[in-house]
Short mmCIF file of C-alpha atoms in Angstrom, two decimals:
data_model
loop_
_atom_site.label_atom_id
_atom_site.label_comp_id
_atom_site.label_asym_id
_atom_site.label_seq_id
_atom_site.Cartn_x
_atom_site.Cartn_y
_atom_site.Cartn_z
CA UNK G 48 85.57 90.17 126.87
CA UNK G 49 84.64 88.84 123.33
CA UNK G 50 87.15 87.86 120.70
CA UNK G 51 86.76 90.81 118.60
CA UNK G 52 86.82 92.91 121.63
CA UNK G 53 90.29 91.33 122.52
CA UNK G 54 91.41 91.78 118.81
CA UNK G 55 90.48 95.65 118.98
CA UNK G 56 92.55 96.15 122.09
CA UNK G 57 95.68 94.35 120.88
CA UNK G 58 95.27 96.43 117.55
CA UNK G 59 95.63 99.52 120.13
CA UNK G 60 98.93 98.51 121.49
CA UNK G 61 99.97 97.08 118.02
CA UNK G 62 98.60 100.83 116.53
CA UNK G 63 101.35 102.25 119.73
CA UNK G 64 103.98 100.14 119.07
CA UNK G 65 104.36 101.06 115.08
CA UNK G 66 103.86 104.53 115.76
CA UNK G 67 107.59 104.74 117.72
CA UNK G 68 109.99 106.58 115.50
CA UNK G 69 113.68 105.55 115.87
CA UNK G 70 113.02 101.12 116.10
CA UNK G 71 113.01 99.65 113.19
CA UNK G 72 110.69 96.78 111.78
CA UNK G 73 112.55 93.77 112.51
CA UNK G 74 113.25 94.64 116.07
CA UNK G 75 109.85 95.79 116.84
CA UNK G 76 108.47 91.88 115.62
CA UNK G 77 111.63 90.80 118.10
CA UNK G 78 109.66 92.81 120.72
CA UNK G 79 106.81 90.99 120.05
CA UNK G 80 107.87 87.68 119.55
CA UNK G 81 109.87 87.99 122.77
CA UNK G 82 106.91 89.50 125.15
CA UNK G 83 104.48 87.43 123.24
CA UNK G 84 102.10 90.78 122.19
CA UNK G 85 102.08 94.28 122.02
CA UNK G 86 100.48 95.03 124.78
CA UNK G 87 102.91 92.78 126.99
CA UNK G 88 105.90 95.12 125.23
CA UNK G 89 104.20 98.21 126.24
CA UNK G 90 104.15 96.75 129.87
CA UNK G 91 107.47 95.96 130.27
CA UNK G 92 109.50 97.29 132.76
CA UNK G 93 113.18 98.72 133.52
CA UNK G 94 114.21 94.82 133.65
CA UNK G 95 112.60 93.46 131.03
CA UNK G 96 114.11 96.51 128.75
CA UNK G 97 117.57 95.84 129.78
CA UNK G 98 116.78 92.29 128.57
CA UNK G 99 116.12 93.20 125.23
CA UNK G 100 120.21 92.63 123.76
CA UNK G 101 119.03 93.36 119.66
CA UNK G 102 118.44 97.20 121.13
CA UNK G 103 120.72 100.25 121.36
CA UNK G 104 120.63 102.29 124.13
CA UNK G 105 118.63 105.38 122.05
CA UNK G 106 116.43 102.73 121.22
CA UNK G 107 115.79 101.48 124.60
CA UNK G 108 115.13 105.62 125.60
CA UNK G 109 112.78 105.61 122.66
CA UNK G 110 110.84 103.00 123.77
CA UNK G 111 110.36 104.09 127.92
CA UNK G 112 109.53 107.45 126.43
CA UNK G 113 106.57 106.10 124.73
CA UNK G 114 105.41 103.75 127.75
CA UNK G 115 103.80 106.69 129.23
CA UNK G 116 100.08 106.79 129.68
CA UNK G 117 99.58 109.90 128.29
CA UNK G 118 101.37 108.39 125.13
CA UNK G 119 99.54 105.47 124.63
CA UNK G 120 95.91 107.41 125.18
CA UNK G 121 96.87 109.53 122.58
CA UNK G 122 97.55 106.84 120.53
CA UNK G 123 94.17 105.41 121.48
CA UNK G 124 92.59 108.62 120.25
CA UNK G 125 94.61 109.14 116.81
CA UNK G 126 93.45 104.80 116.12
CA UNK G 127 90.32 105.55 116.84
CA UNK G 128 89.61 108.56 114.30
CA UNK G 129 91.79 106.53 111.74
CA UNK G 130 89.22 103.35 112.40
CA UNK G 131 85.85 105.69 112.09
CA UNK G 132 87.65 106.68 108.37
CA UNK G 133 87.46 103.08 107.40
CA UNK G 134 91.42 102.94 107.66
CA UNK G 135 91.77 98.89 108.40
CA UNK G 136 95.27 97.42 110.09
CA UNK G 137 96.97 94.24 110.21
CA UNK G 138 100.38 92.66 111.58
CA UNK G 139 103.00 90.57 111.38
CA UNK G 140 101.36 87.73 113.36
CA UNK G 141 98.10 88.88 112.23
CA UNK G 142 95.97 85.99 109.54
CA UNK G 143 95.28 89.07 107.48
CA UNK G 144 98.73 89.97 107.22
CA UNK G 145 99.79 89.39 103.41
CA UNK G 146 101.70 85.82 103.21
CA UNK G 147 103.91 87.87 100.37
CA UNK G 148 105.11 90.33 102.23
CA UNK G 149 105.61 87.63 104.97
CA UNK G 150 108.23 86.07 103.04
CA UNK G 151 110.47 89.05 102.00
CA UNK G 152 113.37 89.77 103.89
CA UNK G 153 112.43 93.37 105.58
CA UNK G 154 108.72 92.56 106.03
CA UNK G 155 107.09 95.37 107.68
CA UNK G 156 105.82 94.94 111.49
CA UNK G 157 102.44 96.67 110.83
CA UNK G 158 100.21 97.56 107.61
CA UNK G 159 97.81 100.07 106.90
CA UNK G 160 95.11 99.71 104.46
CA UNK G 161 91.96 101.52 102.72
CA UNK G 162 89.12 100.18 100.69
CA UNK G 163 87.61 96.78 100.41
CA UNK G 164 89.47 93.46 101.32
CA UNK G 165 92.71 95.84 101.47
CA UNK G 166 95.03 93.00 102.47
CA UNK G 167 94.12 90.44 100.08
CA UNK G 168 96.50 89.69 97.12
CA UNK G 169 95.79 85.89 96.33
CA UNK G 170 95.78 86.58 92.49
CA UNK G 171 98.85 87.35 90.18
CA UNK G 172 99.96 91.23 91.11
CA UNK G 173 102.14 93.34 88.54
CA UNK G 174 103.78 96.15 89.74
CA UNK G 175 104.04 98.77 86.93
CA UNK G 176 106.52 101.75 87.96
CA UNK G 177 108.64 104.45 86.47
CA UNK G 178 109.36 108.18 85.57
CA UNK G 179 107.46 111.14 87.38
CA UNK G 180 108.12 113.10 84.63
CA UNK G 181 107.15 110.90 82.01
CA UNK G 182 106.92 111.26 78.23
CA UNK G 183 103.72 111.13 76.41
CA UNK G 184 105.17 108.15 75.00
CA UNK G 185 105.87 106.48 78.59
CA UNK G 186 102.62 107.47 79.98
CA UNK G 187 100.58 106.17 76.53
CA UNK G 188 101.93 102.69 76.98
CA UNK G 189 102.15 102.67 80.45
CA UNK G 190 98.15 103.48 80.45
CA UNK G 191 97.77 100.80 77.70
CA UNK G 192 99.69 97.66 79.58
CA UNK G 193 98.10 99.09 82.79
CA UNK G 194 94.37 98.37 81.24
CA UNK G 195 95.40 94.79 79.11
CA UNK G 196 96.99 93.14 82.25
CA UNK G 197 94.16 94.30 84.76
CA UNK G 198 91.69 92.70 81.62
CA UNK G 199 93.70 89.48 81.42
CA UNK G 200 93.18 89.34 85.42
CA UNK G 201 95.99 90.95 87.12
CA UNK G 202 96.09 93.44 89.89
CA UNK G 203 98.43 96.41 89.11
CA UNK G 204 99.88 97.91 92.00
CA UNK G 205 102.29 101.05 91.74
CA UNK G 206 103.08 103.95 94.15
CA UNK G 207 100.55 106.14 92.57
CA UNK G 208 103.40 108.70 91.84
CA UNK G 209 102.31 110.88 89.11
CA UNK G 210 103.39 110.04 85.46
CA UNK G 211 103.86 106.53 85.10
CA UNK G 212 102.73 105.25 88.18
CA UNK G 213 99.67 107.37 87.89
CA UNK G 214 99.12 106.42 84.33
CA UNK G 215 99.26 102.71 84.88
CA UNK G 216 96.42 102.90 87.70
CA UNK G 217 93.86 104.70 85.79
CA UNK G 218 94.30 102.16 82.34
CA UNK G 219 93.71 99.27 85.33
CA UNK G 220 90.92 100.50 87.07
CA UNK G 221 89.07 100.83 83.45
CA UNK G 222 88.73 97.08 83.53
CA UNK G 223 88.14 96.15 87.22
CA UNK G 224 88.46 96.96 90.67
CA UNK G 225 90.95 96.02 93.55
CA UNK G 226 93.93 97.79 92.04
CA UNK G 227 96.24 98.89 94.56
CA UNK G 228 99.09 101.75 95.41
CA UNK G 229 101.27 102.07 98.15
CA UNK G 230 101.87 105.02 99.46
CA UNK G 231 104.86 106.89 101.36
CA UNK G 232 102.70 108.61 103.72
CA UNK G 233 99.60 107.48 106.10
CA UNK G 234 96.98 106.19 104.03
CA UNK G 235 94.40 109.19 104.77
CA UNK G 236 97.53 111.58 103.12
CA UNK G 237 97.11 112.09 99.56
CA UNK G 238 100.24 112.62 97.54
CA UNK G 239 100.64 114.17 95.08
CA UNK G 240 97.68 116.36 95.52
CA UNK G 241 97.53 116.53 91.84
CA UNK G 242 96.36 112.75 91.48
CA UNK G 243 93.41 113.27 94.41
CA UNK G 244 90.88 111.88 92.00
CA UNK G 245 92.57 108.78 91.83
CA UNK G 246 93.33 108.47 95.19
CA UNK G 247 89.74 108.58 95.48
CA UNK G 248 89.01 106.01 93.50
CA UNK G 249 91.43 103.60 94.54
CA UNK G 250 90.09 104.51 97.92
CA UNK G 251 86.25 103.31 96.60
CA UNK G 252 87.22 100.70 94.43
CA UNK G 253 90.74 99.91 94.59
CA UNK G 254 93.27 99.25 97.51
CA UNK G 255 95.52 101.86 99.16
CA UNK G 256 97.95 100.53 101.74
CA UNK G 257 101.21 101.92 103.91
CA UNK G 258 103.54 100.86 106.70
CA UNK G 259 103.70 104.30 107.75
CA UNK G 260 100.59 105.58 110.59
CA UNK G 261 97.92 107.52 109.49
CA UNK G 262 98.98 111.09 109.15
CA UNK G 263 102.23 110.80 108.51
CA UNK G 264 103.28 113.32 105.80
CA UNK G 265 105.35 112.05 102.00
CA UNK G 266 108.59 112.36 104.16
CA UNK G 267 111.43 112.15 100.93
CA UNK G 268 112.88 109.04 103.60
CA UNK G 269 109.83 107.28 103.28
CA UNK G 270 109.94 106.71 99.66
CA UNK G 271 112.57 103.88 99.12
CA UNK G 272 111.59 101.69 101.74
CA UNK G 273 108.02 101.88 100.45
CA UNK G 274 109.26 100.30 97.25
CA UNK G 275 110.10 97.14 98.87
CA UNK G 276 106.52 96.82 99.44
CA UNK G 277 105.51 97.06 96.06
CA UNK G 278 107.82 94.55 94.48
CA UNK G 279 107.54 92.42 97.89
CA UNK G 280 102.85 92.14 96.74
CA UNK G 281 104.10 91.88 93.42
CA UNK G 282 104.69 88.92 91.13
CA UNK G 283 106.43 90.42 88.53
CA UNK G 284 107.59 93.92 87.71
CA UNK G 285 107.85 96.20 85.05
CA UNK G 286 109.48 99.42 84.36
CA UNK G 287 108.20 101.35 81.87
CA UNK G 288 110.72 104.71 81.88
CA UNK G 289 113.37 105.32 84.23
CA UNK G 290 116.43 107.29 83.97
CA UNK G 291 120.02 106.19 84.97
CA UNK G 292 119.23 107.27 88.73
CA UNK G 293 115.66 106.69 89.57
CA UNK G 294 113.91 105.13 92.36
CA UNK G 295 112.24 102.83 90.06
CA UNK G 296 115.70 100.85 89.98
CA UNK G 297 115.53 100.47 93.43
CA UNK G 298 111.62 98.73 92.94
CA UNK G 299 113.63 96.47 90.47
CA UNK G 300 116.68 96.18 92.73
CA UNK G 301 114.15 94.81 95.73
CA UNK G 302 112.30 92.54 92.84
CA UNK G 303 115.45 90.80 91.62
CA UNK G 304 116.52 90.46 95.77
CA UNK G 305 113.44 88.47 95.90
CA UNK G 306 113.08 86.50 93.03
CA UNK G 307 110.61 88.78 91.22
CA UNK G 308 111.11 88.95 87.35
CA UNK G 309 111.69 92.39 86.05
CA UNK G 310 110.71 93.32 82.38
CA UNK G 311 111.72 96.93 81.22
CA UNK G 312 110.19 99.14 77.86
CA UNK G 313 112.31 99.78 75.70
CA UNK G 314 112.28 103.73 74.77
CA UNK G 315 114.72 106.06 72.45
CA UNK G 316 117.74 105.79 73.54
CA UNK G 317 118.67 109.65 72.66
CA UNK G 318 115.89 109.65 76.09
CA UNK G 319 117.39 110.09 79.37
CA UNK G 320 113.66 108.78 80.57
CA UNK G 321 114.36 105.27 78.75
CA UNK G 322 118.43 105.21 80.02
CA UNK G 323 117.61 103.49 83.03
CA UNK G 324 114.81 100.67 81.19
CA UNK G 325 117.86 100.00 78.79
CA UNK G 326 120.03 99.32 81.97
CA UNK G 327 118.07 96.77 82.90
CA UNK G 328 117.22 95.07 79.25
CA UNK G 329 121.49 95.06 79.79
CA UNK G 330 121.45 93.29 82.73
CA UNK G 331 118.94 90.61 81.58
CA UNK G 332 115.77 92.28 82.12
CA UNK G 333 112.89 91.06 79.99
CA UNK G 334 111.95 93.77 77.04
CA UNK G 335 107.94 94.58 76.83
CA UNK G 336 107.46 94.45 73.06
CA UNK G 337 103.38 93.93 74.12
CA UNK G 338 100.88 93.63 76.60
CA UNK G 339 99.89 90.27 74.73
CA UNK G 340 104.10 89.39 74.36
CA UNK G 341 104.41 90.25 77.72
CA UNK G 342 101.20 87.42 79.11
CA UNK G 343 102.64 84.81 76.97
CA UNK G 344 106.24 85.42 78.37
CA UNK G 345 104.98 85.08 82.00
CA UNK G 346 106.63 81.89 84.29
CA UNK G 347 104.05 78.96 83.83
CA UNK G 348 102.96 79.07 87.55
CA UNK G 349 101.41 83.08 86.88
CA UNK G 350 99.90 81.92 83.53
CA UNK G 351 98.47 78.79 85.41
CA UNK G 352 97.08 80.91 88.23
CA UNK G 353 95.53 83.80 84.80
CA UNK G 354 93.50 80.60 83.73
CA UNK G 355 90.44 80.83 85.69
CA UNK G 356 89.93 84.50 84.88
CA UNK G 357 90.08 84.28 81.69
CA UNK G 358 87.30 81.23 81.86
CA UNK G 359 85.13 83.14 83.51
CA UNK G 360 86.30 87.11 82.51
CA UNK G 361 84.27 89.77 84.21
CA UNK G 362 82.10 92.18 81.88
CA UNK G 363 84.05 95.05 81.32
CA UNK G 364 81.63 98.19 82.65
CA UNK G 365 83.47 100.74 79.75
CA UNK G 366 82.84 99.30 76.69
CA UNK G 367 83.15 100.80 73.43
CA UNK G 368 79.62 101.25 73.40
CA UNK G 369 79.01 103.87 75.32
CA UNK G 370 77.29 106.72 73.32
CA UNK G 371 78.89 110.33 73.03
CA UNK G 372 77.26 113.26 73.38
CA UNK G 373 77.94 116.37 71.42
CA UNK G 374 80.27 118.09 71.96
CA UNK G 375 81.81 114.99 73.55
CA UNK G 376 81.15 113.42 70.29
CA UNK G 377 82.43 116.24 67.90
CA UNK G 378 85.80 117.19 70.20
CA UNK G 379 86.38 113.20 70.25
CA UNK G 380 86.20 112.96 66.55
CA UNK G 381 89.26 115.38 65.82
CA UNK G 382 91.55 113.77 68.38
CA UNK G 383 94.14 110.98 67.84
CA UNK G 384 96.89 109.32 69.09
CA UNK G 385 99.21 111.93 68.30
CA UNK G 386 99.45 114.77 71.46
CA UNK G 387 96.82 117.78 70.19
CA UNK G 388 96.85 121.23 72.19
CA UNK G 389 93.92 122.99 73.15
CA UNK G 390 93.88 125.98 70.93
CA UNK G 391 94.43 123.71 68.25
CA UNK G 392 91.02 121.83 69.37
CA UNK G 393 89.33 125.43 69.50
CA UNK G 394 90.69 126.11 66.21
CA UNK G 395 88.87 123.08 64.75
CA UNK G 396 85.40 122.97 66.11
CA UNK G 397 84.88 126.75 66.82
CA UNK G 398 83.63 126.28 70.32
CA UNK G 399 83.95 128.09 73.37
CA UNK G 400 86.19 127.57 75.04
CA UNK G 401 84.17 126.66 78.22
CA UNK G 402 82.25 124.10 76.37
CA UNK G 403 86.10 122.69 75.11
CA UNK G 404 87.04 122.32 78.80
CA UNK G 405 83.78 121.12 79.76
CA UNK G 406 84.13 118.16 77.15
CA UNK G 407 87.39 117.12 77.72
CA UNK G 408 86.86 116.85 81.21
CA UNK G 409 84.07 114.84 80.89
CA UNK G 410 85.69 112.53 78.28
CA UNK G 411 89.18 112.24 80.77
CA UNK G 412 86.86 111.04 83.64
CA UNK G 413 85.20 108.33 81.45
CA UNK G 414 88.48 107.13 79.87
CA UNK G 415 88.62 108.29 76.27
CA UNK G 416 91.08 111.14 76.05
CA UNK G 417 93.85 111.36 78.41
CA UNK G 418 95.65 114.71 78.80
CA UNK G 419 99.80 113.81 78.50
CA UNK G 420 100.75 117.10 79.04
CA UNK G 421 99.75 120.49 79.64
CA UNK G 422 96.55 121.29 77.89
CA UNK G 423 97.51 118.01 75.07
CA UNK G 424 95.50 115.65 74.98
CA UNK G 425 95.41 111.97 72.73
CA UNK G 426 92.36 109.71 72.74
CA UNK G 427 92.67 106.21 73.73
CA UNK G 428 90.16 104.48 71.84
#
């Protein structure tokens, strides 16, 4: 049996041993580290069970219910189908295994990944999270640090919730690829649905990654552990709006546990959506004043580590130069940076309103209008 051959079956038992509900991470590395691999865990017996002191007895149950053969071929089966999508996996002990995540204190036993070089995070990573329901405010500036960071050379990595997290995504994958989101479900489930196109793209061009198997559905108790991800790849972490009780805290809470520096934006503070950002600037948070603020402010080490990008910066593929079509051209023209509804649009040019729709969609997809809320839209050029 060839070395790959011997890697594929161990990723089997590894794809098993990940999929038992009930065990947590850190005792299902014990198991490992113990038995030496996971096949040797899956082939333990009644003994070598009782051996294992770090588990309960439900947890003990939970693993002889899964040692059965029919178990572990349908296992087989589900890795398979996930491997034929292109859906990559790596582990604890594994060399592809991030050596970020290796260092926080809840590192997860297995990861899931999609897209090319999924696992890879050697250059300086912000996270950029916040609000679901986001302001057009939030989601303007969120878009706008989102592309300047990914241009100075930084991955931006969020959850690819919808509002901020969304927003920060799409101004990063502008200037580059390998952008990455973590999700709370497998890595072939898309959630939201509403942000499929960018799940898409992050899937061609980007990174997606999860601890969770493929299939499993956004379970709400997935979410909060997933954040721990994020700010464990990240370097440093920004929240761009958040209010007083938000899951973004908890992404900041997990940064400041491991040494991560946490900037916030600073927002109105009549805004619920900015109470939690102004939280943070309370508790010693940095405040983002500006994408270019924000590089200068960065620990020496991340700056150090920028330098070679920005020697040798990668030809942006969206540049300014890009000709518009009418009536790309004309509906382009009569937007700004201030939110515009659609019937106002339709007022303006006397289109139909067909053609309108046809334009802005068109204009979205290449990056020059964004739509902030229902039917408003601001141009971002």
């Amino acid at each position: 049996m060839g070395e790959s051959e011997k890697m594929s079956k161990e990723e089997e038992f590894v794809f098993w041993l990940a999929c038992i509900q009930g065990i947590s991470s850190s005792k299902k590395r014990l198991l490992q580290e113990t038995f030496g691999c996971a096949k040797a865990v899956y082939y333990i017996e009644e003994t070598g069970r009782k051996s294992c002191w770090f588990l309960t007895e439900k947890e003990k149950a939970a693993l002889k219910e899964h040692q059965k053969e029919a178990v572990l071929d349908e296992r087989k089966r589900v890795w398979e189908k996930a491997r034929k999508k292109g859906i990559k996996l790596t582990y604890w002990t594994d060399s592809a295994y991030p050596e970020k995540l290796s260092r926080i204190v809840q590192p997860p036993y297995a990861l899931f990944g999609a897209g090319k070089e999924c696992f890879a995070f050697e250059g300086v990573t912000a996270a950029i999270v916040g609000a679901r329901e986001a302001s057009a405010y939030g989601r303007q500036m969120t878009y706008e640090y989102g592309r300047e960071l990914a241009k100075a050379g930084m991955n931006i990595i969020s959850g690819m919730a919808r509002g901020i997290d969304a927003a920060g995504l799409e101004g990063a994958l502008l200037e580059g690829k390998g952008h990455c989101a973590v999700l709370g479900s497998g890595v072939d489930v898309c959630y939201p649905k509403d942000n499929q196109r960018l799940y898409q793209r992050l899937w061609e061009d980007g990174r997606i990654l999860s601890e969770y198997p493929p299939g499993t559905p956004p379970l709400a108790r997935n979410f909060p552990p997933r954040n721990r991800i994020i700010s464990g790849l990240a370097d440093v972490v920004l929240v761009m709006e958040a209010r007083k009780r938000s899951g973004s805290l908890i992404t900041a809470d997990f940064a400041l546990e491991q040494g991560k520096d946490v900037y916030a934006l600073p927002g109105p503070v009549t805004s619920d959506l900015s109470r939690g950002c102004h939280q943070l600037i309370r508790q010693g948070a940095g405040i983002l004043v500006s994408p270019e603020e924000f590089l200068c402010d960065l620990p020496y080490k991340l700056q150090k580590s920028l330098i070679e990008f920005c020697k040798n910066p990668v030809k942006n593929s969206n540049e300014n130069e890009i000709m518009l079509e009418s009536p790309e051209k004309l509906l382009y023209s009569v937007l700004s940076l201030e939110p515009k509804n659609i019937q106002e649009i339709e007022d303006q040019l006397s289109l139909p309103r067909g053609e309108i729709m046809e334009a802005l969609l068109n204009l979205e997809m290449n990056g020059w209008i964004q739509e902030v809320s229902k039917n408003d839209y601001i141009r971002l050029k």
